[in-house]
Tab-separated table of C-alpha atoms in Angstrom:
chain	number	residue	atom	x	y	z
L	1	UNK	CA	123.591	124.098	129.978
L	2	UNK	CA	126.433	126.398	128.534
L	3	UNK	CA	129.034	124.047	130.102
L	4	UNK	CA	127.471	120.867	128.310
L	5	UNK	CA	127.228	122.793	125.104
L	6	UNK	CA	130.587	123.707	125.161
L	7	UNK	CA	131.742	120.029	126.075
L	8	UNK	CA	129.939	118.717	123.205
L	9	UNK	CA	131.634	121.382	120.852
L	10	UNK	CA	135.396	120.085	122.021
L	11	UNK	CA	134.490	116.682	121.511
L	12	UNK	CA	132.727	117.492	118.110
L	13	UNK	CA	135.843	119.554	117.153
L	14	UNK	CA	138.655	117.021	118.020
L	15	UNK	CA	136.925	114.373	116.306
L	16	UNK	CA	136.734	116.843	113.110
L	17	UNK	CA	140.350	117.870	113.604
L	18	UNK	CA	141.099	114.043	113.374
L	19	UNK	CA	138.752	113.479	110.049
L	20	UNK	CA	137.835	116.424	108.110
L	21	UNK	CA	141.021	115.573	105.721
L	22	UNK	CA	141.555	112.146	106.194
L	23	UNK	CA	140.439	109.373	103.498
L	24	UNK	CA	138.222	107.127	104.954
L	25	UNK	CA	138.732	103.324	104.331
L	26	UNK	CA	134.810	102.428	105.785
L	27	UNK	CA	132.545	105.202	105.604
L	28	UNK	CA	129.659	105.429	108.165
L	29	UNK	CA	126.036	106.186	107.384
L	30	UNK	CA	124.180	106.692	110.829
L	31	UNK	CA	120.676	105.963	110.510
L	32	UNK	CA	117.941	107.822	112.956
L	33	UNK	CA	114.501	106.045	113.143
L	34	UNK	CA	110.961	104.209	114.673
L	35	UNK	CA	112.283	100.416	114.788
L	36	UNK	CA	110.168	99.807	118.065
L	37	UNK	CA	107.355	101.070	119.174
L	38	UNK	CA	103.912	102.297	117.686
L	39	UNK	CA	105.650	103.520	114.744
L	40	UNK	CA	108.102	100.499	114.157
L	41	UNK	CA	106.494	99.298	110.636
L	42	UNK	CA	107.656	102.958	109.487
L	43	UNK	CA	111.553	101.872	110.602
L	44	UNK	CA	111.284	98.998	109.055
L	45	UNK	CA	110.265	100.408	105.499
L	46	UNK	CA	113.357	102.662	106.415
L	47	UNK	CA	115.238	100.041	106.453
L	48	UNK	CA	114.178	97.971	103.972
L	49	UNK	CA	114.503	101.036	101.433
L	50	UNK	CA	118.505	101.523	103.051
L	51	UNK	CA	118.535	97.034	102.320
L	52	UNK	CA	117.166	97.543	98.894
L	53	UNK	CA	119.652	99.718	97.367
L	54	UNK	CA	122.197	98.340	98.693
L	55	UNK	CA	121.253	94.900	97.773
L	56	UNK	CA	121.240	96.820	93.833
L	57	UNK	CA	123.868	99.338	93.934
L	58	UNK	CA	126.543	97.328	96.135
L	59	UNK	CA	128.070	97.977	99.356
L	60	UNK	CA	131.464	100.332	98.662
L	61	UNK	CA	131.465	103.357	96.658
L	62	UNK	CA	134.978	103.979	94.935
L	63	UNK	CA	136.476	101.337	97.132
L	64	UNK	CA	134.921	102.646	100.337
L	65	UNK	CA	132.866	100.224	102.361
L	66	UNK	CA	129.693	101.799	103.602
L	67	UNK	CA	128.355	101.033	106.868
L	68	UNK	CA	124.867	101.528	107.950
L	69	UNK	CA	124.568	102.611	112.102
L	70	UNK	CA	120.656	102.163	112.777
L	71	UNK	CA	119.247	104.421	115.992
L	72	UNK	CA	116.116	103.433	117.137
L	73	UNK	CA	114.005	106.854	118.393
L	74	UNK	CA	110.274	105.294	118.950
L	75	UNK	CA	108.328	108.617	118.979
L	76	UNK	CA	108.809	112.000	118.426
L	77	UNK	CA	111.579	113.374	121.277
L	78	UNK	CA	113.349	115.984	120.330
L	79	UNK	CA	116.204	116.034	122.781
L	80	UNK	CA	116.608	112.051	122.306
L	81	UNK	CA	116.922	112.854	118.289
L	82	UNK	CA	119.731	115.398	119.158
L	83	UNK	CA	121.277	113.214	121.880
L	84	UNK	CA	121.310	109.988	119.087
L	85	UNK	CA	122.816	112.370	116.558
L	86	UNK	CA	125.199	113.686	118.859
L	87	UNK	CA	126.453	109.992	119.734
L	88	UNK	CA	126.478	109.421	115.934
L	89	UNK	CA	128.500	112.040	114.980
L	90	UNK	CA	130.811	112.068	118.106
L	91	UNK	CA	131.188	108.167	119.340
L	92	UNK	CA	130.462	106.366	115.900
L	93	UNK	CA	131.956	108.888	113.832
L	94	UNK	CA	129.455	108.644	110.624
L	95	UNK	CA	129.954	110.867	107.933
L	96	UNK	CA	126.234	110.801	106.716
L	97	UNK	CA	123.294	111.323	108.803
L	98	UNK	CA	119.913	109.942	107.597
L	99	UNK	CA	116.641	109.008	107.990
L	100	UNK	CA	114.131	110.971	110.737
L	101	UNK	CA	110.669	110.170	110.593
L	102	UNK	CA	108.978	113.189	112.871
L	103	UNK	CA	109.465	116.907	112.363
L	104	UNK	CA	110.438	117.773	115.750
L	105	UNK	CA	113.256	115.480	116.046
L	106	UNK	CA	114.939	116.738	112.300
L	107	UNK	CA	114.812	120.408	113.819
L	108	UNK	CA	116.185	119.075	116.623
L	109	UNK	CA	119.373	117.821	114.808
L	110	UNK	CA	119.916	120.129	112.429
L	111	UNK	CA	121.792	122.766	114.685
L	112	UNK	CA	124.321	119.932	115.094
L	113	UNK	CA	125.339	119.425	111.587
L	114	UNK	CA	127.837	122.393	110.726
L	115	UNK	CA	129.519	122.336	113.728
L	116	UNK	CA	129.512	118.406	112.963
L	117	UNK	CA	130.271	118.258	109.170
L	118	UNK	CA	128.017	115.864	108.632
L	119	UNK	CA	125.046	116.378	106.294
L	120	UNK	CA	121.908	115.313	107.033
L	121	UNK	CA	119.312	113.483	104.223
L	122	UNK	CA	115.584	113.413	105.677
L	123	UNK	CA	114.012	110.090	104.639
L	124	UNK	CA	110.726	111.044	105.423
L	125	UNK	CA	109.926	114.428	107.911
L	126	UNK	CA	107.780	116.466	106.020
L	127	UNK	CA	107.549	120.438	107.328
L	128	UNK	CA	108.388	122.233	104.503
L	129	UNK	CA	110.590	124.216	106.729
L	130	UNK	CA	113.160	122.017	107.621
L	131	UNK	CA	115.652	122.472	104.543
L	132	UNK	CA	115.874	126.203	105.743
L	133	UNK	CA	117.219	125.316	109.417
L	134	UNK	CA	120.726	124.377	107.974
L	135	UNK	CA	122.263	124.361	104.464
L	136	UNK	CA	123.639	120.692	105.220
L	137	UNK	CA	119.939	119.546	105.052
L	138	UNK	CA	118.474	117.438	101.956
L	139	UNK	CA	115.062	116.012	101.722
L	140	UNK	CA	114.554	113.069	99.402
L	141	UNK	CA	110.897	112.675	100.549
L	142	UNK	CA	107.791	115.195	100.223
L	143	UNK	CA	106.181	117.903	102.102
L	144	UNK	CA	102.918	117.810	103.279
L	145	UNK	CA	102.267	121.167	101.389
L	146	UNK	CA	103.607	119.275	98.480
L	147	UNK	CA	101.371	116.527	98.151
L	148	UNK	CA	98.578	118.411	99.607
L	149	UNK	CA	98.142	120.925	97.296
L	150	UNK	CA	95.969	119.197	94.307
L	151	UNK	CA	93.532	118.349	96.447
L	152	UNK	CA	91.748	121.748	96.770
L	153	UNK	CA	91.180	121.731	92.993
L	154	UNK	CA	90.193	118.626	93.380
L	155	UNK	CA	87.495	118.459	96.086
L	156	UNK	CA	86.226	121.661	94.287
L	157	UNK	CA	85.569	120.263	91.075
L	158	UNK	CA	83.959	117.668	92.657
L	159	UNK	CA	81.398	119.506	93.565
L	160	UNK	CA	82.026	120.274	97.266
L	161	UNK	CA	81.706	124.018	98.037
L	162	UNK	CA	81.850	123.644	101.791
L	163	UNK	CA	84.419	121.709	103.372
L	164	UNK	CA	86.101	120.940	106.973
L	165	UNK	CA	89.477	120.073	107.410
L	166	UNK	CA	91.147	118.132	110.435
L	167	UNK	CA	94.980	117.677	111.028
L	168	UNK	CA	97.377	116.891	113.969
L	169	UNK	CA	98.051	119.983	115.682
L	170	UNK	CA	102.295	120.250	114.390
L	171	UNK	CA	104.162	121.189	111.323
L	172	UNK	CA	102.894	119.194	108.875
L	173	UNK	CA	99.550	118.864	110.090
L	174	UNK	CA	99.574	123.213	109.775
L	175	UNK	CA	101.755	123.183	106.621
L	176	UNK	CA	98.822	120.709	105.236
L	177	UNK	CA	95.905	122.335	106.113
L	178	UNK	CA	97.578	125.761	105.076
L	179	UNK	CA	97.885	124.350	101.387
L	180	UNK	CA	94.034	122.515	100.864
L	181	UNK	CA	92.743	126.086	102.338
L	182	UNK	CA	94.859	128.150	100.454
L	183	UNK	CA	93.706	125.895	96.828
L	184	UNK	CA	90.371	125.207	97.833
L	185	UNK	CA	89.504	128.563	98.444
L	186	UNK	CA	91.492	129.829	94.929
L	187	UNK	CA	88.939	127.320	93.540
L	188	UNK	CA	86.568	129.482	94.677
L	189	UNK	CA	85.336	126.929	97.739
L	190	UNK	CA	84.683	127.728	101.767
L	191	UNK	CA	86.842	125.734	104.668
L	192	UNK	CA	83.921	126.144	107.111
L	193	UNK	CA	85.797	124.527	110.220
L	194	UNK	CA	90.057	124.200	110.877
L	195	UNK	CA	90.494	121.262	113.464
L	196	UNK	CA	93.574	120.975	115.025
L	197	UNK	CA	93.987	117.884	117.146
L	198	UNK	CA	97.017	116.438	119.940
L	199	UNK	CA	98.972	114.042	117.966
L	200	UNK	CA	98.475	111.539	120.468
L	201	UNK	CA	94.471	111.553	120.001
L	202	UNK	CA	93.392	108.208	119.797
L	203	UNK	CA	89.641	108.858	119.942
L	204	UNK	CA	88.169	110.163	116.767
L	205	UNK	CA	84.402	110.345	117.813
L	206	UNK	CA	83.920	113.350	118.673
L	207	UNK	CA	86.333	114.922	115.526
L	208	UNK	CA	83.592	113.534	113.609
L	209	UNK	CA	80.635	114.774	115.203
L	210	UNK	CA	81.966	117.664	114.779
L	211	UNK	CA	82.697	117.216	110.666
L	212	UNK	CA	78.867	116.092	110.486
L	213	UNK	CA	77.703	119.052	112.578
L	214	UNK	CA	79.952	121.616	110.312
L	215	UNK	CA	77.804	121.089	107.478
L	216	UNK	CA	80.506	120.596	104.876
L	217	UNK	CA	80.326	118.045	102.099
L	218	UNK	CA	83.996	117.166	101.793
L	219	UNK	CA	86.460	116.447	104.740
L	220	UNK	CA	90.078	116.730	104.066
L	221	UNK	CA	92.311	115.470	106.535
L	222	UNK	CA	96.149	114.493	107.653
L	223	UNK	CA	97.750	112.447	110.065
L	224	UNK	CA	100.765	111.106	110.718
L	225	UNK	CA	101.095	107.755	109.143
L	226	UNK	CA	100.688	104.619	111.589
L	227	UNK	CA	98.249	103.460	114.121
L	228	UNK	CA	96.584	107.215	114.302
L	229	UNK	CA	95.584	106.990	110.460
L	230	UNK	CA	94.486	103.797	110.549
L	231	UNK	CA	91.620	104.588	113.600
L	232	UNK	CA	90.762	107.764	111.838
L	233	UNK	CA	89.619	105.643	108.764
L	234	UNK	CA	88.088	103.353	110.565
L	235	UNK	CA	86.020	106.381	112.713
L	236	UNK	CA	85.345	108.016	109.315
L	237	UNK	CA	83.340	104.499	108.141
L	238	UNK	CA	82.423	103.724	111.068
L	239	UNK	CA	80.529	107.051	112.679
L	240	UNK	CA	78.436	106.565	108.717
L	241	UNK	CA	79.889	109.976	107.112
L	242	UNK	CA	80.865	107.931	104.654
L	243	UNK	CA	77.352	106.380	104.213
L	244	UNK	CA	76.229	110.060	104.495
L	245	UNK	CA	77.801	110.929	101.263
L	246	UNK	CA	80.564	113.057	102.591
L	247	UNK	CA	84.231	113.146	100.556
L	248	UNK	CA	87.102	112.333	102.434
L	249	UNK	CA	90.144	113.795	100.775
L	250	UNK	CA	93.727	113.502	102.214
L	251	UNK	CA	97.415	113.108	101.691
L	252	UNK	CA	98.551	109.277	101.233
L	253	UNK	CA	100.053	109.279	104.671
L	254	UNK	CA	96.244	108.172	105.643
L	255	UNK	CA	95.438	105.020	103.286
L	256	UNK	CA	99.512	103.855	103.163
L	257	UNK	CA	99.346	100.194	101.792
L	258	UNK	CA	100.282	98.129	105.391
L	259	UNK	CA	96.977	99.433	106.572
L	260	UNK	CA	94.651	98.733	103.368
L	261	UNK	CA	94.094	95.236	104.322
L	262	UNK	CA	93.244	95.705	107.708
L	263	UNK	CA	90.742	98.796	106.655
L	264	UNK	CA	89.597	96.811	103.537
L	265	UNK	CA	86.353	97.441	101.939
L	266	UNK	CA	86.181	100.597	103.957
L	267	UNK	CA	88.808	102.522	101.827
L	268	UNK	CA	87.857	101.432	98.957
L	269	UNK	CA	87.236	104.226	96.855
L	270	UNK	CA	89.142	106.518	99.138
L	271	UNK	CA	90.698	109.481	96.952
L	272	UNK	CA	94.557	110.746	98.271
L	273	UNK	CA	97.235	112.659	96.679
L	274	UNK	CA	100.931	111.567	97.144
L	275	UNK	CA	104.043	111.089	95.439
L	276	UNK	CA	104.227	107.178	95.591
L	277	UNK	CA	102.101	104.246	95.277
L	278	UNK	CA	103.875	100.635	95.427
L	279	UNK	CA	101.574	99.732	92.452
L	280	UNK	CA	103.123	102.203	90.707
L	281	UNK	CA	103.762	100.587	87.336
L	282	UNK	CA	107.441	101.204	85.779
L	283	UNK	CA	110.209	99.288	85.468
L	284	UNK	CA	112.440	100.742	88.452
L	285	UNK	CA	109.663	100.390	90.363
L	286	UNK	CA	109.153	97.043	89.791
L	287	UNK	CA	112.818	96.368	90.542
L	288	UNK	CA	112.375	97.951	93.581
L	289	UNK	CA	109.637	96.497	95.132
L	290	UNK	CA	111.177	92.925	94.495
L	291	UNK	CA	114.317	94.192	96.390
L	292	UNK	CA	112.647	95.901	99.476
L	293	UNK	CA	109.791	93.138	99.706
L	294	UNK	CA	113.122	90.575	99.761
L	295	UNK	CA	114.402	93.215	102.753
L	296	UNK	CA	110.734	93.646	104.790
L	297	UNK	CA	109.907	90.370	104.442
L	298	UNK	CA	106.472	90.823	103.631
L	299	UNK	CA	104.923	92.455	100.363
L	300	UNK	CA	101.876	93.728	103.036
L	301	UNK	CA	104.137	95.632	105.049
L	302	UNK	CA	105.883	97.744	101.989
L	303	UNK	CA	105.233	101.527	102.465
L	304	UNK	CA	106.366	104.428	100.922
L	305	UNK	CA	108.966	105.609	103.797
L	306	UNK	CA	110.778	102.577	101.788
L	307	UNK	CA	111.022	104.900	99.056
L	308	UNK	CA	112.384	107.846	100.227
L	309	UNK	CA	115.009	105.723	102.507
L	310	UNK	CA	116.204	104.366	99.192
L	311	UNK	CA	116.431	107.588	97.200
L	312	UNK	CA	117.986	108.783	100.476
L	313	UNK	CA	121.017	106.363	99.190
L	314	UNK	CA	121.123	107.344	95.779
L	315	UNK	CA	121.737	110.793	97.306
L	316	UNK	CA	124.336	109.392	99.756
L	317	UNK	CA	125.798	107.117	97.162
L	318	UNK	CA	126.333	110.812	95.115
L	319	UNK	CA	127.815	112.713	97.735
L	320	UNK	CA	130.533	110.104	98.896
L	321	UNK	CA	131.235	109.713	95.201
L	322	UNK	CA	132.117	113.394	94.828
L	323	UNK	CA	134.124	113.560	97.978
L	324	UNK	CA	135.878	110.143	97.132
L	325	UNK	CA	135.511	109.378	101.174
L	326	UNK	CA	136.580	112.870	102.588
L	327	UNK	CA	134.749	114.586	105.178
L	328	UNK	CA	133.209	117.561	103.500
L	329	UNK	CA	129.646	118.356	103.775
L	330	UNK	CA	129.613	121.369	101.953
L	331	UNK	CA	131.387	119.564	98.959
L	332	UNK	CA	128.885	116.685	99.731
L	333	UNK	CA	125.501	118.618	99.319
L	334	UNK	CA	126.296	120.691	96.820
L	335	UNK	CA	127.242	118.334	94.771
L	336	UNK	CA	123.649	117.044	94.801
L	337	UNK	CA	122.156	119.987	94.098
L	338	UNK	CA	120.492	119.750	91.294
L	339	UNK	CA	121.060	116.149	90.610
L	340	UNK	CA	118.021	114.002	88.615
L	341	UNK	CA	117.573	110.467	88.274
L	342	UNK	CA	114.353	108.075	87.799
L	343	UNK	CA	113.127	106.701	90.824
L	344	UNK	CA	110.729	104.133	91.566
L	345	UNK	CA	108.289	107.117	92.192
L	346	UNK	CA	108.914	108.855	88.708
L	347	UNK	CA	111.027	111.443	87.789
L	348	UNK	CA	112.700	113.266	90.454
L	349	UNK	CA	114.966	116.196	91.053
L	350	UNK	CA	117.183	117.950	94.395
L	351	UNK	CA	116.145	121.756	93.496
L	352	UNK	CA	119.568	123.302	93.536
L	353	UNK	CA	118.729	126.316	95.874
L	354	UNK	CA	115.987	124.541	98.581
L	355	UNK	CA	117.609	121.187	98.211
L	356	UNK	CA	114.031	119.686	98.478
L	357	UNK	CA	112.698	117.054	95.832
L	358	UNK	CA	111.004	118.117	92.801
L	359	UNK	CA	108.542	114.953	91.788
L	360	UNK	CA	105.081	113.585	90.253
L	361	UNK	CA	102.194	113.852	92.561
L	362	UNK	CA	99.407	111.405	92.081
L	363	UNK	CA	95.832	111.077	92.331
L	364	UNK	CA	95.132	107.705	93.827
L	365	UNK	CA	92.331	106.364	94.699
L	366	UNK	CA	92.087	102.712	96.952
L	367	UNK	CA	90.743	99.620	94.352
L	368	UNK	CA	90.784	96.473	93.902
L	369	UNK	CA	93.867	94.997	91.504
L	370	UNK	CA	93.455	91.717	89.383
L	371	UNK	CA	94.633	89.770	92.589
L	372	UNK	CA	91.493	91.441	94.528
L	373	UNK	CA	94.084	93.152	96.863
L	374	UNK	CA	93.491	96.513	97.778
L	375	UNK	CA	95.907	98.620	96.545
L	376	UNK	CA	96.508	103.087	95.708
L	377	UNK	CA	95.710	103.337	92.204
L	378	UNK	CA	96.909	106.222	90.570
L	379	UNK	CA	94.208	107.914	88.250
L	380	UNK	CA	95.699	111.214	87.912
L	381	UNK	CA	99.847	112.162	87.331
L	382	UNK	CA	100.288	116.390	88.515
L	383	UNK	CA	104.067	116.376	87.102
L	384	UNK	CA	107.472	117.999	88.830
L	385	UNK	CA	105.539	119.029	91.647
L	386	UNK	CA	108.032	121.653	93.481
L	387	UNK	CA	107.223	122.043	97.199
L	388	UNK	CA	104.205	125.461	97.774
L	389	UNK	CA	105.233	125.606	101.634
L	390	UNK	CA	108.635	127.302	100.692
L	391	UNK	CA	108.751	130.750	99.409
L	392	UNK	CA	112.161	130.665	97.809
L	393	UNK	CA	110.874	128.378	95.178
């Protein structure tokens, strides 16, 4: 194991001795995502966010080409998100890593990037604790703590007192269920039951025997987006705790908008927090949404890991402007801290010492547009929304 590490830091170094000072002529953006699989749609909104600026912003950047590597990692594997990142760095020879959809696999990588030189921008993983495993890390996404934390004021003025709360049993899921508890119970409510379930649990019957046997009158719960969230809706509806009068609160990673039309009238009314609805109405959003519909192909299959792959390129876009095509991570991320721009989202900002986004959170809550499509309508704006799940802030 020592022997293979130290390979990999020769062949890391050489390459580096080769490129660190060197002007590149075609810079190369590798790309680490779900394009197959059970969690392909969520690739595919990757790279229809990477399509969409491009498709705005142009290809080059100060006469540099930009190249976009894609790597397709299906589910959450660690060592094949560190083995991809390593070919990356080391075979392909990007400058810019990006992208990551799972926790496990972005703590996975980051050990690789100073060594490397590359920095890495997280499209969508959402453990608040990533930015802290390496300096070279910046998230243009959301936390889980992040867009979790309204809710608890939420539910409680709602007028639930008791409530349950159900997550996938890994960072997020934890970071999540950390931040309803910890404003829910400030509100002055009771979490009566913590659920912590496999992330590959398919069946939700017996989670919600157990939310109707708690005796709580508002359920809050998080998933990771994809065929997992969908089921859990449909168990919710389906098992009648709906019917029964019970709230369902959650993050938006549980009603994301290539799902609504398959769960249909069952959402409707469905209350989530996030920081991005593609009925979002402004007029960068609007822009957007043309451009990465033109990319997905379908307006039904838009979601809002689209989003953060595209403000993942306005970050890019920065740092390769600022180091004019030399290799220089340092000089790359710290020239985005602080940076602020409009996105299709709102107003955002990378927070100079956590290098996390600073956004809008919304309310939503799943209706019926004009068209009669189902779509998030936001009903409530909670404004530069820094991320609760890191201390430093």
């Amino acid at each position: 194991m020592i022997a293979g590490k130290r390979i990999l830091g020769a062949a890391v170094s050489a390459m580096l001795m080769g490129s660190v000072s060197a002007y590149a002529d075609t810079i190369k953006v590798g790309i680490i995502g779900p394009f197959s699989g059970p969690f392909a749609l969520q690739g595919k909104n990757f790279q229809a966010g990477v399509e969409a600026y491009m498709a705005l912003n142009g290809k080059s950047v100060k006469g540099h080409d930009i190249e976009i590597i894609y790597r397709d990692l299906p589910a959450a594997n660690p060592a094949q998100s560190r083995a991809l990142a390593q070919e990356l760095v080391v075979k392909e020879k990007v400058q810019y890593l990006g992208g990551v959809y799972f926790t496990p696999d972005a703590m996975a990588i980051t050990p690789l990037l100073s060594q490397a030189n590359t920095p890495l921008v997280i499209f969508n993983a959402a453990t608040s604790a990533i930015v802290n495993t390496s300096p070279l890390v910046v998230r243009t996404s959301f936390t889980t703590a992040q867009t979790t934390n309204p809710l608890g004021k939420i539910a409680f003025n709602e007028g639930v007192k008791k409530a349950i709360t159900v997550v996938s049993d890994y960072g997020p899921g934890v970071d999540a269920e950390n931040a309803f508890r910890k404003a829910f119970e400030a509100a002055g409510g009771q979490v009566v039951e913590a659920v912590r379930m496999p992330m590959n649990t398919t069946d939700f019957s017996p989670i919600m025997q157990r939310v109707r046997d708690s005796g709580a009158t508002g359920l809050f719960a998080f998933l990771p987006s994809g065929p997992p969230t969908l089921g859990f809706v449909k168990a919710f509806n389906e098992t009648g705790l709906k019917k029964a009068g019970i709230k369902f609160y959650a993050p938006g990673d549980l009603t994301q908008e290539s799902d609504l039309p398959a769960l249909g009238e069952a959402a409707e009314g469905l209350k989530t927090s996030f920081h991005y609805s593609v009925a979002h109405d402004s007029p960068e959003n609007k822009k957007f949404v043309e451009a990465a519909v033109k990319a997905i192909g379908s307006a039904d299959q838009l979601s809002f890991p689209a989003v953060g792959a595209y403000d993942g390129m306005h970050v890019i876009y920065k740092m390769i402007e600022a180091t004019d095509g030399k290799q220089d991570a340092k000089k790359a991320v710290d020239a985005v801290r602080g940076l602020s721009w409009t996105s299709p989202r709102g107003p955002v900002r990378i927070e100079p010492e956590t290098r996390h986004i600073t956004q809008n959170i919304y309310l939503r809550e799943v209706a019926k547009d004009a068209d009669g499509k189902y779509i998030n309508k936001e009903i409530q704006t909670f404004p530069d929304q820094k991320d609760p799940g890191l201390a430093t802030q």
